[in-house]
Structures are given as structure tokens and as C-alpha cells.
């Protein structure tokens, strides 16, 4: 097997005490993501899933342990690890095109090339015709599509997704899941996807990591050997259901421990 | 008549039930009608009190008296002189306050170090009544136009800095983090994300503090003024020219209203993307 794309080794994250004792959000967690793989992370709320992504993004630093991307240690945020957030983070003063071009602009890519790249990714997420719209004119689903296009336009090594569809209604959410898989089929980006939605984790992932309740550790790694390309139909078939029952019982154990 | 009364009463009660729900929208036409009725009602009450001779014109001149005096003051040129002088004082004081308070406010809202440094001072000074500072201002900078501008400056600067700080403190952290993961440096995040993100709120607060600046006008022109709308009002008091006082008030109100509308228009033109537009 080739060297893994992303390695998290013995990550511990302790938030210093405000009053009383310090909080251990993540405790000696290790995982690996292969190139072109989609890896889902599920866990009970407050288990440190989002903290994990912010660590990989370099937005915060672990108390101990190391994160390696292509063998290089992550020291801070960078364009090689683009992140899509649950909250809407489009820049309201930029049009759809301006948002998608943001990273390219910062890197000093020329106007002509920027426009060409933006056009490609706007098309990829199905927003042709909305190039000059401002975020306030878009629906939640459309905003998240722009957020995905904006990250992809930067050509990152890894896509970090922190419950990106969590704020959307159920129908839009499943549409967005299918869209993400279509985008993945075309771009084959490595994706680390955090969610509390078990169906979403299995439907998207090649593997699902189930986390423990706080302090977050990897409780179990579950391979998802459903054939690709996947459509929503797989979610009603027995192999999917079997995996879902397994993940559900693991999560139930953790929730039981919490309460 | 007896037969119709319950019907009319019923309709009235139904309308009350329909339109007096808390926070419920009402039809636009009804809204405009009520608005007009409110304005006309005030005018009617004013007319009855003055033309009817219930109130002496010493206390409350009639609408026509005020219009006549207004035209008189306009014709002899003094009204324009007063309005120009006041507008200059207000815009100068406010512009200086804005030029300093906006950048400082953004820094204060974004960086805890700056907040810790200046918030205690600002919080203290903003509770000092501007009028109480006038003796000091006269001592420091004399009794000329500069002193009047300083009153407006002090009246708006300390409020504006806190309002802008609040705006920048509420810029979504995720917005900044998104920029970092798109490869933005800290300098980029500040200039290309933090500052533009504050613009709608800053614009709103510039408009609001401009309104406050107008309310400080009379205080500013309290001492050693020889022109200005505030001066016009204070000077008219000596001769009990109540009609002139009212002309001064009307012009202050109208200019304040006009600047407010101007700022709303500017907001739409400059920040078409703003969620507040």
C-alpha cells in the first residue's frame, strides 16, 4: 500500500482550564487517510469531531502528537487543506465568482486564468448562471455548493468537511450528498468528512471512523465496501443497513456512557 | 341607526382583532393611511391650538407664522448662513471622529490587546456629559469654530468607537477561518475579510452617530457663537422670537432627516451586497 496521504499520530488536545479542571477533547487519537479516499468520522455530539478537523486544518495546535500531510508536519493553516464549514462562510461582499476566485487571487493567479478556473468549478457544482449573484441571493444549499467550488478551485491536497450539510433541510441534504459524490468521481480529491448523521457517513465514506464520547478516541474503524459510483438507492439495500446497524449500536454504547 | 350600530361595532372589533396582533404585518396601504393620519392629526391639533387662540403665539406660533418667518430669514440670507455654519461644524466634527473611531474600533473589537488598552478609558469618558467639558475645551482651544467642532467630535467619537468595536467583534470567526484555509495570511485575513465584513455595520453606525451629532448642535453653539442654527435658537430666546426658534428647530430636523436618507442611499449604492440593503 502506498504511503498514506494524511496521518494523525497520537493526537491529544487539552483545552486549558477556565475554571475548575482542563478539558481533554481528544485523547491519543490516531488515524490515516489514503490518497483519493473519502473517510467519514461520526461520533456522539461533543466528542471532538470538529476539533479534530480544526487540528488538521491547522487552525488550532494539538497539545501533543503530530499531523502529517504527504509526510510533512502540519504547522498551521494552508491552502493545501481547504475546509468547508457547517455555517455559511461565503464572503458576502464577493459574488459567487469572486468567492470561488478568492484563494487564487491571494496566490496571485492572473485574472484570465482565475476566471477560467472559477468557471470550471462553478459548472462542476451546477451553478452556471449564478456567477454574478451575491451570497444573500442564494439558498443554503447553493451557498454550500459555492463553498465547495471555492475550496476545490484552490486544488487542495485534502478536503476537510465539517458537517457541511448539517444546516440544510433533509431533501437538500441528500441532493448535496449525491452532488459531492459526483464531484468526487470527477476530481478524486481526498476527503475527510465529519458528521453526526450516520447515513451520510456511510453513504459517502470508504471507511467510517466511529469516535468515543469525550475524550474523543477512535472506537472502531468500519470499512464500507459498497460499490461506487453510489446513488441514494444503496441506502435502502441490506449491505448498507447492516453497516448502519453496526455503527448505530457503537454510537448507542457511547451515548449510554455519557448519560 | 339602532340596527346598524352593532354591525359597525362588529366590523371595528374584527378590524382590531385583525390588525392589533403583536409584530404582525399590516397591509401597506393601511400603513400609509395611518401614517398620513398621524401627521395630519398633529398638524390639526397644532392648527386648532394656535388659530383657535387656545395658546399664545409666544409659546407656540401657528404653522403659517413659522413658514412666513422661515421665508423671511431665507430671503435676508441669514438662514442659509446659519445652516451652512452648522453643517460645516457637524460634518467636520463627525468626519474627524469617524476617521479615528472606525479604525480604532475595528482594532479594539478584533484584538484583545487593544481592547484591554483602550476600553476602560473610552468607557469612562463616554459617560462624561459633553456640556461639562466645554469649559475645558474653551481653555484648551479657545472659543472659535474649532471649539464647536471639538464638541461634536467628543460627542460622537467615544460612542462610535464602541459601536464599531462591537461590529468587528461580531464578525464570524468561521469567516476568518475559512479565509485561512484558503491560503490567506494574517494580513490578508485582516484587510480582505475582517475589514470588508465590518462595512455594513460601520456604515449603519456612521449614520446613527451622524444623527447624534445633530442633537449636539445646540450644545456646540452655546458659547460665543455668532452664527449657526443652534445660535439662531439661543439668540431668538433673548428677544422671545418663538417663531424663529421653531424655524431653527425645523431646519435642524429637516437637515438631520436629509442626511439620514442620504446615508441610507449611500449604503445601497456602496454596499449592494449588504444583507441590510
Short mmCIF file of C-alpha atoms in Angstrom, two decimals:
data_model
loop_
_atom_site.label_atom_id
_atom_site.label_comp_id
_atom_site.label_asym_id
_atom_site.label_seq_id
_atom_site.Cartn_x
_atom_site.Cartn_y
_atom_site.Cartn_z
CA UNK A 1 0.00 0.00 0.00
CA UNK A 2 1.21 3.50 -0.84
CA UNK A 3 2.18 5.89 1.96
CA UNK A 4 -0.97 7.42 3.45
CA UNK A 5 -1.94 10.93 2.36
CA UNK A 6 -2.82 12.11 5.82
CA UNK A 7 -1.60 10.73 9.12
CA UNK A 8 -2.77 11.70 12.61
CA UNK A 9 -0.47 10.18 15.20
CA UNK A 10 -1.26 10.10 18.92
CA UNK A 11 -3.16 13.37 18.88
CA UNK A 12 -4.17 14.76 22.27
CA UNK A 13 -5.98 18.03 22.62
CA UNK A 14 -6.44 19.51 26.08
CA UNK A 15 -8.20 22.84 26.43
CA UNK A 16 -6.71 24.75 29.36
CA UNK A 17 -8.90 25.23 32.40
CA UNK A 18 -11.04 28.35 32.52
CA UNK A 19 -12.29 27.46 35.95
CA UNK A 20 -12.01 24.05 37.53
CA UNK A 21 -10.29 21.33 35.52
CA UNK A 22 -8.91 21.32 31.99
CA UNK A 23 -10.95 19.60 29.29
CA UNK A 24 -9.45 16.76 27.31
CA UNK A 25 -11.26 16.99 23.97
CA UNK A 26 -9.21 14.36 22.15
CA UNK A 27 -7.10 11.65 23.74
CA UNK A 28 -4.29 9.83 21.90
CA UNK A 29 -6.16 9.57 18.64
CA UNK A 30 -4.53 8.09 15.57
CA UNK A 31 -5.92 7.64 12.06
CA UNK A 32 -4.83 7.57 8.45
CA UNK A 33 -6.40 8.64 5.20
CA UNK A 34 -5.24 7.23 1.87
CA UNK A 35 -4.94 9.29 -1.28
CA UNK A 36 -8.32 9.72 -3.08
CA UNK A 37 -10.20 8.18 -0.19
CA UNK A 38 -13.32 9.55 1.48
CA UNK A 39 -13.12 8.95 5.20
CA UNK A 40 -16.09 9.76 7.44
CA UNK A 41 -15.91 10.44 11.14
CA UNK A 42 -19.03 10.02 13.25
CA UNK A 43 -19.48 10.27 16.96
CA UNK A 44 -21.83 11.50 19.65
CA UNK A 45 -22.11 15.26 19.98
CA UNK A 46 -19.26 16.86 21.90
CA UNK A 47 -16.86 14.02 21.07
CA UNK A 48 -14.31 16.34 19.48
CA UNK A 49 -15.04 15.67 15.78
CA UNK A 50 -14.94 19.33 14.86
CA UNK A 51 -11.84 19.88 17.00
CA UNK A 52 -10.21 17.09 15.02
CA UNK A 53 -10.85 18.84 11.70
CA UNK A 54 -9.68 22.19 13.03
CA UNK A 55 -6.47 20.47 14.11
CA UNK A 56 -5.93 19.03 10.64
CA UNK A 57 -6.71 22.45 9.13
CA UNK A 58 -4.00 23.90 11.37
CA UNK A 59 -6.43 26.41 12.90
CA UNK A 60 -5.52 25.06 16.34
CA UNK A 61 -2.48 23.11 17.54
CA UNK A 62 -2.60 19.78 19.33
CA UNK A 63 -1.30 19.55 22.89
CA UNK A 64 0.75 16.55 21.76
CA UNK A 65 1.06 14.26 18.78
CA UNK A 66 1.60 15.10 15.15
CA UNK A 67 -0.30 15.51 11.92
CA UNK A 68 1.45 14.69 8.64
CA UNK A 69 0.24 15.58 5.17
CA UNK A 70 2.29 13.80 2.48
CA UNK A 71 4.87 13.17 5.20
CA UNK A 72 5.22 16.86 6.08
CA UNK A 73 4.23 18.07 9.50
CA UNK A 74 1.22 20.41 9.68
CA UNK A 75 2.27 23.63 11.44
CA UNK A 76 -0.56 26.00 10.57
CA UNK A 77 -3.41 26.65 8.18
CA UNK A 78 -2.77 26.46 4.47
CA UNK A 79 -4.40 26.24 1.06
CA UNK A 80 -3.45 22.54 0.78
CA UNK A 81 -6.14 21.73 3.35
CA UNK A 82 -9.32 23.51 2.29
CA UNK A 83 -12.23 23.42 4.70
CA UNK A 84 -15.99 23.60 4.23
CA UNK A 85 -17.82 24.69 7.38
CA UNK A 86 -21.31 23.96 8.65
CA UNK A 87 -22.03 27.67 8.99
CA UNK A 88 -22.25 29.70 5.81
CA UNK A 89 -18.83 31.21 5.28
CA UNK A 90 -19.10 32.78 1.84
CA UNK A 91 -17.74 36.31 1.75
CA UNK A 92 -20.93 38.39 1.41
CA UNK A 93 -19.19 41.25 -0.46
CA UNK A 94 -17.97 38.93 -3.23
CA UNK A 95 -20.10 37.43 -5.97
CA UNK A 96 -20.18 33.68 -6.50
CA UNK A 97 -17.30 34.07 -8.93
CA UNK A 98 -15.39 36.37 -6.58
CA UNK A 99 -15.75 33.82 -3.80
CA UNK A 100 -14.53 30.95 -5.97
CA UNK A 101 -11.57 33.08 -7.12
CA UNK A 102 -10.63 34.16 -3.58
CA UNK A 103 -7.82 31.67 -2.98
CA UNK A 104 -6.43 32.08 -6.49
CA UNK A 105 -6.39 35.83 -6.09
CA UNK A 106 -4.42 35.59 -2.88
CA UNK A 107 -1.87 33.40 -4.62
CA UNK A 108 -1.56 36.00 -7.37
CA UNK A 109 -3.05 33.94 -10.21
CA UNK A 110 -3.81 36.18 -13.21
CA UNK A 111 -7.33 37.39 -13.95
CA UNK A 112 -7.73 35.36 -17.14
CA UNK A 113 -6.68 32.08 -15.54
CA UNK A 114 -8.73 32.82 -12.40
CA UNK A 115 -11.87 33.27 -14.44
CA UNK A 116 -11.24 30.06 -16.35
CA UNK A 117 -10.68 28.00 -13.19
CA UNK A 118 -13.70 29.58 -11.46
CA UNK A 119 -15.88 28.86 -14.49
CA UNK A 120 -14.87 25.20 -14.38
CA UNK A 121 -15.72 24.70 -10.70
CA UNK A 122 -18.90 26.74 -10.82
CA UNK A 123 -20.00 24.43 -13.60
CA UNK A 124 -18.91 21.38 -11.60
CA UNK A 125 -21.24 22.28 -8.72
CA UNK A 126 -24.08 23.20 -11.11
CA UNK A 127 -24.25 26.95 -10.57
CA UNK A 128 -23.77 28.22 -14.12
CA UNK A 129 -25.81 31.41 -14.44
CA UNK A 130 -25.21 32.47 -10.82
CA UNK A 131 -21.64 33.74 -11.30
CA UNK A 132 -22.57 37.32 -10.53
CA UNK A 133 -25.05 36.66 -7.72
CA UNK A 134 -24.21 37.77 -4.18
CA UNK A 135 -24.45 35.21 -1.36
CA UNK A 136 -27.54 36.92 0.09
CA UNK A 137 -29.38 35.96 -3.11
CA UNK A 138 -28.59 32.24 -2.73
CA UNK A 139 -30.29 29.42 -0.83
CA UNK A 140 -28.41 27.48 1.86
CA UNK A 141 -27.72 24.57 -0.49
CA UNK A 142 -26.42 26.88 -3.19
CA UNK A 143 -24.14 28.64 -0.70
CA UNK A 144 -22.60 25.32 0.33
CA UNK A 145 -22.08 24.43 -3.32
CA UNK A 146 -20.17 27.67 -3.78
CA UNK A 147 -18.18 26.87 -0.64
CA UNK A 148 -17.20 23.50 -2.16
CA UNK A 149 -16.29 25.11 -5.50
CA UNK A 150 -14.27 27.77 -3.67
CA UNK A 151 -12.18 25.16 -1.88
CA UNK A 152 -11.74 22.97 -4.99
CA UNK A 153 -10.60 25.95 -7.10
CA UNK A 154 -7.58 26.07 -4.80
CA UNK A 155 -6.73 22.48 -5.79
CA UNK A 156 -6.11 21.34 -2.18
CA UNK A 157 -4.49 18.05 -1.24
CA UNK A 158 -7.24 17.26 1.24
CA UNK A 159 -10.80 18.50 1.55
CA UNK A 160 -11.92 18.92 5.16
CA UNK A 161 -15.67 18.97 5.60
CA UNK A 162 -17.18 19.84 8.98
CA UNK A 163 -20.86 18.84 8.82
CA UNK A 164 -21.22 20.93 5.66
CA UNK A 165 -24.83 19.86 5.08
CA UNK A 166 -25.88 19.95 8.73
CA UNK A 167 -27.85 23.18 8.42
CA UNK A 168 -29.76 22.12 5.29
CA UNK A 169 -33.22 20.56 5.12
CA UNK A 170 -33.40 16.80 4.59
CA UNK A 171 -34.15 16.87 0.84
CA UNK A 172 -31.44 19.40 0.04
CA UNK A 173 -29.04 17.44 2.20
CA UNK A 174 -29.42 14.21 0.21
CA UNK A 175 -29.12 16.16 -3.05
CA UNK A 176 -25.89 17.69 -1.78
CA UNK A 177 -24.55 14.27 -0.74
CA UNK A 178 -25.11 12.97 -4.26
CA UNK A 179 -23.56 16.12 -5.71
CA UNK A 180 -20.49 15.68 -3.52
CA UNK A 181 -20.05 12.10 -4.75
CA UNK A 182 -20.36 13.25 -8.37
CA UNK A 183 -17.77 15.94 -7.72
CA UNK A 184 -15.53 13.35 -6.10
CA UNK A 185 -15.87 10.98 -9.09
CA UNK A 186 -14.57 13.80 -11.29
CA UNK A 187 -11.87 15.26 -9.04
CA UNK A 188 -10.87 12.26 -6.87
CA UNK A 189 -9.92 14.53 -4.00
CA UNK A 190 -9.02 13.05 -0.65
CA UNK A 191 -11.86 13.95 1.72
CA UNK A 192 -12.09 13.88 5.49
CA UNK A 193 -15.78 14.27 6.32
CA UNK A 194 -17.11 14.88 9.82
CA UNK A 195 -20.81 14.37 10.54
CA UNK A 196 -23.21 13.19 13.21
CA UNK A 197 -25.50 11.75 10.51
CA UNK A 198 -24.79 8.01 10.32
CA UNK A 199 -26.47 7.58 6.91
CA UNK A 200 -24.38 10.38 5.49
CA UNK A 201 -21.16 8.96 6.91
CA UNK A 202 -21.76 5.53 5.37
CA UNK A 203 -23.19 6.77 2.07
CA UNK A 204 -20.16 8.99 1.40
CA UNK A 205 -17.30 7.10 3.04
CA UNK A 206 -14.90 4.39 2.00
CA UNK A 207 -14.34 3.94 5.70
CA UNK A 208 -16.15 5.21 8.75
CA UNK A 209 -14.35 6.01 11.98
CA UNK A 210 -16.64 5.92 14.99
CA UNK A 211 -15.44 8.13 17.83
CA UNK A 212 -15.97 7.64 21.54
CA UNK A 213 -17.68 10.16 23.77
CA UNK A 214 -15.39 12.77 25.25
CA UNK A 215 -12.45 12.49 25.47
CA UNK A 216 -12.59 11.58 21.79
CA UNK A 217 -10.75 8.47 20.63
CA UNK A 218 -11.28 6.16 17.69
CA UNK A 219 -13.68 3.50 18.94
CA UNK A 220 -13.80 1.49 15.77
CA UNK A 221 -12.94 1.66 12.10
CA UNK A 222 -15.59 0.26 9.78
CA UNK A 223 -14.89 -0.37 6.09
CA UNK A 224 -17.74 0.48 3.70
CA UNK A 225 -17.37 -1.85 0.74
CA UNK A 226 -20.36 -0.56 -1.19
CA UNK A 227 -19.61 -0.25 -4.91
CA UNK A 228 -19.11 3.18 -6.49
CA UNK A 229 -20.48 5.22 -8.11
CA UNK A 230 -23.18 5.23 -5.44
CA UNK A 231 -26.65 6.66 -5.69
CA UNK A 232 -29.13 7.16 -2.87
CA UNK A 233 -30.69 3.74 -3.67
CA UNK A 234 -27.82 1.97 -1.90
CA UNK A 235 -29.02 3.47 1.37
CA UNK A 236 -32.12 1.27 1.33
CA UNK A 237 -30.33 -2.01 0.48
CA UNK A 238 -29.33 -4.65 3.02
CA UNK A 239 -25.49 -4.24 2.94
CA UNK A 240 -25.92 -0.57 3.84
CA UNK A 241 -28.40 -1.47 6.56
CA UNK A 242 -26.02 -3.97 8.08
CA UNK A 243 -23.28 -1.35 8.36
CA UNK A 244 -25.77 1.15 9.73
CA UNK A 245 -26.90 -1.24 12.47
CA UNK A 246 -23.27 -1.79 13.45
CA UNK A 247 -22.46 1.96 13.60
CA UNK A 248 -25.69 2.72 15.40
CA UNK A 249 -25.02 0.19 18.14
CA UNK A 250 -21.48 1.56 18.63
CA UNK A 251 -22.81 5.12 18.94
CA UNK A 252 -25.56 3.98 21.31
CA UNK A 253 -22.93 2.49 23.59
CA UNK A 254 -21.14 5.83 23.68
CA UNK A 255 -24.26 7.87 24.30
CA UNK A 256 -25.16 5.44 27.06
CA UNK A 257 -21.80 6.10 28.71
CA UNK A 258 -22.34 9.83 28.60
CA UNK A 259 -25.67 9.91 30.36
CA UNK B 1 -79.41 53.71 13.27
CA UNK B 2 -80.04 51.32 16.12
CA UNK B 3 -79.94 48.41 13.68
CA UNK B 4 -76.62 49.42 12.12
CA UNK B 5 -74.67 50.10 15.26
CA UNK B 6 -73.85 46.52 16.24
CA UNK B 7 -72.69 45.91 12.65
CA UNK B 8 -70.30 48.83 12.67
CA UNK B 9 -69.11 47.87 16.09
CA UNK B 10 -68.65 44.29 14.97
CA UNK B 11 -66.60 45.42 11.98
CA UNK B 12 -64.49 47.63 14.19
CA UNK B 13 -63.82 44.84 16.65
CA UNK B 14 -62.96 42.47 13.83
CA UNK B 15 -60.51 45.01 12.37
CA UNK B 16 -58.95 45.46 15.81
CA UNK B 17 -58.57 41.70 16.11
CA UNK B 18 -57.02 41.60 12.64
CA UNK B 19 -54.54 44.45 12.91
CA UNK B 20 -53.55 44.58 16.54
CA UNK B 21 -51.66 41.31 16.73
CA UNK B 22 -48.19 41.85 18.19
CA UNK B 23 -45.46 42.01 15.47
CA UNK B 24 -47.97 41.12 12.76
CA UNK B 25 -47.55 42.94 9.42
CA UNK B 26 -50.44 45.11 8.17
CA UNK B 27 -51.27 46.00 4.53
CA UNK B 28 -49.00 48.70 3.06
CA UNK B 29 -51.93 50.90 2.05
CA UNK B 30 -53.31 50.83 5.58
CA UNK B 31 -49.87 51.62 6.97
CA UNK B 32 -49.55 54.68 4.72
CA UNK B 33 -53.04 55.86 5.56
CA UNK B 34 -52.37 55.67 9.28
CA UNK B 35 -49.03 57.39 8.80
CA UNK B 36 -50.71 60.24 6.94
CA UNK B 37 -53.45 60.43 9.55
CA UNK B 38 -50.82 60.69 12.30
CA UNK B 39 -49.03 63.56 10.55
CA UNK B 40 -52.23 65.38 9.66
CA UNK B 41 -53.58 64.80 13.15
CA UNK B 42 -50.58 66.52 14.70
CA UNK B 43 -50.97 69.38 12.22
CA UNK B 44 -54.68 69.69 13.02
CA UNK B 45 -54.05 69.74 16.78
CA UNK B 46 -51.37 72.36 16.24
CA UNK B 47 -53.70 74.42 13.99
CA UNK B 48 -56.61 74.27 16.44
CA UNK B 49 -54.39 75.28 19.37
CA UNK B 50 -52.85 78.25 17.53
CA UNK B 51 -55.53 79.55 15.13
CA UNK B 52 -58.19 78.88 17.72
CA UNK B 53 -56.33 81.14 20.12
CA UNK B 54 -56.04 78.49 22.83
CA UNK B 55 -52.30 79.02 23.11
CA UNK B 56 -50.45 82.29 22.90
CA UNK B 57 -48.14 82.66 19.90
CA UNK B 58 -45.43 83.47 22.41
CA UNK B 59 -45.42 79.80 23.36
CA UNK B 60 -46.47 78.18 20.13
CA UNK B 61 -46.59 80.09 16.84
CA UNK B 62 -49.01 78.94 14.16
CA UNK B 63 -47.82 76.93 11.12
CA UNK B 64 -48.23 79.94 8.83
CA UNK B 65 -46.27 82.18 11.23
CA UNK B 66 -43.37 79.77 11.09
CA UNK B 67 -43.45 79.44 7.32
CA UNK B 68 -43.58 83.24 6.99
CA UNK B 69 -40.63 83.74 9.36
CA UNK B 70 -38.76 80.95 7.59
CA UNK B 71 -39.19 82.66 4.22
CA UNK B 72 -38.15 85.98 5.74
CA UNK B 73 -34.94 84.51 7.20
CA UNK B 74 -34.24 82.76 3.94
CA UNK B 75 -34.74 85.96 1.91
CA UNK B 76 -32.41 88.06 4.05
CA UNK B 77 -29.80 85.31 3.69
CA UNK B 78 -29.32 84.63 7.38
CA UNK B 79 -30.96 81.21 7.36
CA UNK B 80 -28.51 79.94 4.73
CA UNK B 81 -25.57 81.37 6.68
CA UNK B 82 -26.74 79.63 9.86
CA UNK B 83 -27.43 76.33 8.11
CA UNK B 84 -24.07 76.37 6.33
CA UNK B 85 -22.18 77.17 9.55
CA UNK B 86 -23.90 74.37 11.45
CA UNK B 87 -23.50 71.84 8.65
CA UNK B 88 -19.79 72.65 8.47
CA UNK B 89 -19.33 72.20 12.24
CA UNK B 90 -21.26 68.95 12.27
CA UNK B 91 -19.61 67.38 9.27
CA UNK B 92 -16.11 68.39 10.39
CA UNK B 93 -16.53 67.08 13.92
CA UNK B 94 -18.23 63.92 12.80
CA UNK B 95 -15.75 63.22 9.98
CA UNK B 96 -12.78 63.55 12.32
CA UNK B 97 -14.47 61.28 14.84
CA UNK B 98 -15.24 58.73 12.12
CA UNK B 99 -11.72 58.83 10.65
CA UNK B 100 -10.26 57.91 14.04
CA UNK B 101 -13.00 55.84 15.63
CA UNK B 102 -13.58 53.41 12.75
CA UNK B 103 -10.01 52.05 12.54
CA UNK B 104 -9.59 52.13 16.32
CA UNK B 105 -12.94 50.44 16.82
CA UNK B 106 -12.06 47.68 14.37
CA UNK B 107 -8.74 47.12 16.16
CA UNK B 108 -10.44 47.18 19.55
CA UNK B 109 -13.09 44.65 18.54
CA UNK B 110 -10.59 42.30 16.91
CA UNK B 111 -7.57 42.38 19.17
CA UNK B 112 -7.93 41.73 22.87
CA UNK B 113 -4.68 43.63 23.48
CA UNK B 114 -6.13 46.83 22.03
CA UNK B 115 -9.43 46.26 23.82
CA UNK B 116 -7.70 45.93 27.19
CA UNK B 117 -5.69 49.06 26.44
CA UNK B 118 -8.42 51.50 25.46
CA UNK B 119 -11.78 50.17 26.62
CA UNK B 120 -11.50 51.38 30.24
CA UNK B 121 -10.64 54.90 29.10
CA UNK B 122 -13.38 55.03 26.48
CA UNK B 123 -15.94 53.61 28.89
CA UNK B 124 -15.07 56.31 31.39
CA UNK B 125 -15.02 59.26 29.03
CA UNK B 126 -18.24 58.44 27.25
CA UNK B 127 -20.22 58.94 30.42
CA UNK B 128 -18.93 62.48 30.85
CA UNK B 129 -21.56 64.95 29.62
CA UNK B 130 -20.18 66.89 26.67
CA UNK B 131 -21.57 70.15 28.04
CA UNK B 132 -19.49 69.68 31.19
CA UNK B 133 -16.34 69.54 29.07
CA UNK B 134 -17.00 72.88 27.37
CA UNK B 135 -15.06 74.96 29.95
CA UNK B 136 -12.02 72.76 29.38
CA UNK B 137 -12.41 72.97 25.63
CA UNK B 138 -12.52 76.77 25.83
CA UNK B 139 -9.39 76.70 27.97
CA UNK B 140 -7.58 74.38 25.55
CA UNK B 141 -8.67 75.60 22.13
CA UNK B 142 -10.49 78.90 22.61
CA UNK B 143 -13.96 79.93 21.58
CA UNK B 144 -13.73 79.75 17.80
CA UNK B 145 -15.13 77.23 15.35
CA UNK B 146 -12.55 74.66 16.47
CA UNK B 147 -14.17 74.51 19.90
CA UNK B 148 -17.58 73.80 18.33
CA UNK B 149 -16.14 71.11 16.13
CA UNK B 150 -14.47 69.60 19.21
CA UNK B 151 -17.84 69.35 20.98
CA UNK B 152 -19.28 67.34 18.08
CA UNK B 153 -16.10 65.25 17.94
CA UNK B 154 -16.26 64.33 21.62
CA UNK B 155 -19.99 63.72 21.42
CA UNK B 156 -19.61 61.13 18.66
CA UNK B 157 -16.08 59.71 18.86
CA UNK B 158 -16.38 57.74 22.09
CA UNK B 159 -19.75 56.30 21.19
CA UNK B 160 -18.70 55.39 17.66
CA UNK B 161 -15.56 53.59 18.75
CA UNK B 162 -17.57 51.24 20.96
CA UNK B 163 -20.23 50.66 18.30
CA UNK B 164 -17.59 49.81 15.68
CA UNK B 165 -15.71 47.60 18.15
CA UNK B 166 -18.92 45.67 18.71
CA UNK B 167 -19.41 45.27 14.95
CA UNK B 168 -15.92 43.89 14.41
CA UNK B 169 -16.11 41.64 17.46
CA UNK B 170 -19.17 40.02 15.91
CA UNK B 171 -17.58 39.15 12.58
CA UNK B 172 -17.99 35.38 12.32
CA UNK B 173 -14.83 33.52 13.35
CA UNK B 174 -15.66 30.86 10.77
CA UNK B 175 -15.42 33.53 8.06
CA UNK B 176 -11.86 34.29 9.14
CA UNK B 177 -11.01 30.59 9.49
CA UNK B 178 -12.39 29.89 6.01
CA UNK B 179 -10.02 32.52 4.64
CA UNK B 180 -7.07 30.91 6.46
CA UNK B 181 -7.84 27.51 4.95
CA UNK B 182 -7.98 29.17 1.52
CA UNK B 183 -4.36 30.20 2.00
CA UNK B 184 -4.83 33.71 3.35
CA UNK B 185 -2.11 35.14 5.57
CA UNK B 186 -3.00 37.07 8.71
CA UNK B 187 -2.56 40.37 6.86
CA UNK B 188 -4.87 39.11 4.10
CA UNK B 189 -7.45 37.99 6.62
CA UNK B 190 -7.47 41.45 8.20
CA UNK B 191 -7.55 43.52 5.02
CA UNK B 192 -9.60 41.26 2.75
CA UNK B 193 -12.01 39.64 5.19
CA UNK B 194 -12.25 41.38 8.56
CA UNK B 195 -12.45 44.94 7.25
CA UNK B 196 -14.97 44.33 4.44
CA UNK B 197 -17.06 42.19 6.79
CA UNK B 198 -17.46 45.17 9.13
CA UNK B 199 -18.57 47.62 6.42
CA UNK B 200 -22.36 47.24 6.67
CA UNK B 201 -22.28 47.64 10.45
CA UNK B 202 -19.82 50.54 10.25
CA UNK B 203 -21.99 52.26 7.67
CA UNK B 204 -25.05 51.88 9.90
CA UNK B 205 -23.26 53.29 12.90
CA UNK B 206 -21.84 56.21 10.92
CA UNK B 207 -25.41 57.08 10.03
CA UNK B 208 -26.61 56.75 13.61
CA UNK B 209 -23.79 58.85 15.08
CA UNK B 210 -24.38 61.50 12.42
CA UNK B 211 -27.89 61.73 13.83
CA UNK B 212 -26.46 62.19 17.33
CA UNK B 213 -24.12 64.89 16.02
CA UNK B 214 -27.16 66.97 15.03
CA UNK B 215 -28.55 66.63 18.53
CA UNK B 216 -25.30 68.05 19.97
CA UNK B 217 -25.53 71.14 17.77
CA UNK B 218 -27.13 73.50 20.26
CA UNK B 219 -24.63 72.46 22.94
CA UNK B 220 -21.80 73.14 20.49
CA UNK B 221 -23.10 76.61 19.65
CA UNK B 222 -23.84 77.50 23.25
CA UNK B 223 -20.71 79.53 23.75
CA UNK B 224 -19.51 82.59 21.81
CA UNK B 225 -21.18 81.71 18.55
CA UNK B 226 -22.17 84.34 16.01
CA UNK B 227 -23.82 82.04 13.52
CA UNK B 228 -25.30 78.54 13.26
CA UNK B 229 -28.77 77.08 13.78
CA UNK B 230 -28.04 76.48 17.45
CA UNK B 231 -27.01 80.10 17.78
CA UNK B 232 -30.20 81.19 15.95
CA UNK B 233 -32.27 79.34 18.53
CA UNK B 234 -30.37 80.64 21.54
CA UNK B 235 -30.29 84.19 20.21
CA UNK B 236 -34.01 84.18 19.40
CA UNK B 237 -34.68 83.24 23.01
CA UNK B 238 -33.39 86.62 24.16
CA UNK B 239 -36.00 88.52 22.17
CA UNK B 240 -38.64 85.84 22.71
CA UNK B 241 -38.85 85.29 18.95
CA UNK B 242 -40.53 81.93 19.36
CA UNK B 243 -41.25 81.69 15.64
CA UNK B 244 -37.51 81.89 14.89
CA UNK B 245 -36.79 79.18 17.45
CA UNK B 246 -39.24 76.96 15.63
CA UNK B 247 -37.68 77.76 12.25
CA UNK B 248 -34.30 76.72 13.68
CA UNK B 249 -35.75 73.50 15.04
CA UNK B 250 -37.48 72.71 11.76
CA UNK B 251 -34.30 73.22 9.74
CA UNK B 252 -32.24 71.07 12.13
CA UNK B 253 -34.87 68.34 11.87
CA UNK B 254 -35.02 68.55 8.09
CA UNK B 255 -31.23 68.55 7.65
CA UNK B 256 -30.91 65.63 10.04
CA UNK B 257 -33.59 63.72 8.19
CA UNK B 258 -31.95 64.51 4.83
CA UNK B 259 -28.51 63.29 5.97
CA UNK B 260 -30.10 60.12 7.32
CA UNK B 261 -31.77 59.43 3.98
CA UNK B 262 -28.51 60.26 2.21
CA UNK B 263 -26.66 57.66 4.28
CA UNK B 264 -29.29 55.03 3.58
CA UNK B 265 -28.94 55.78 -0.13
CA UNK B 266 -25.15 55.64 0.13
CA UNK B 267 -25.37 52.26 1.86
CA UNK B 268 -27.42 50.88 -1.03
CA UNK B 269 -25.06 52.29 -3.66
CA UNK B 270 -21.74 51.42 -2.00
CA UNK B 271 -22.67 48.08 -0.43
CA UNK B 272 -25.24 46.45 -2.72
CA UNK B 273 -24.25 43.07 -1.25
CA UNK B 274 -25.07 44.11 2.31
CA UNK B 275 -27.72 41.96 3.98
CA UNK B 276 -29.17 45.19 5.40
CA UNK B 277 -29.98 46.57 1.94
#
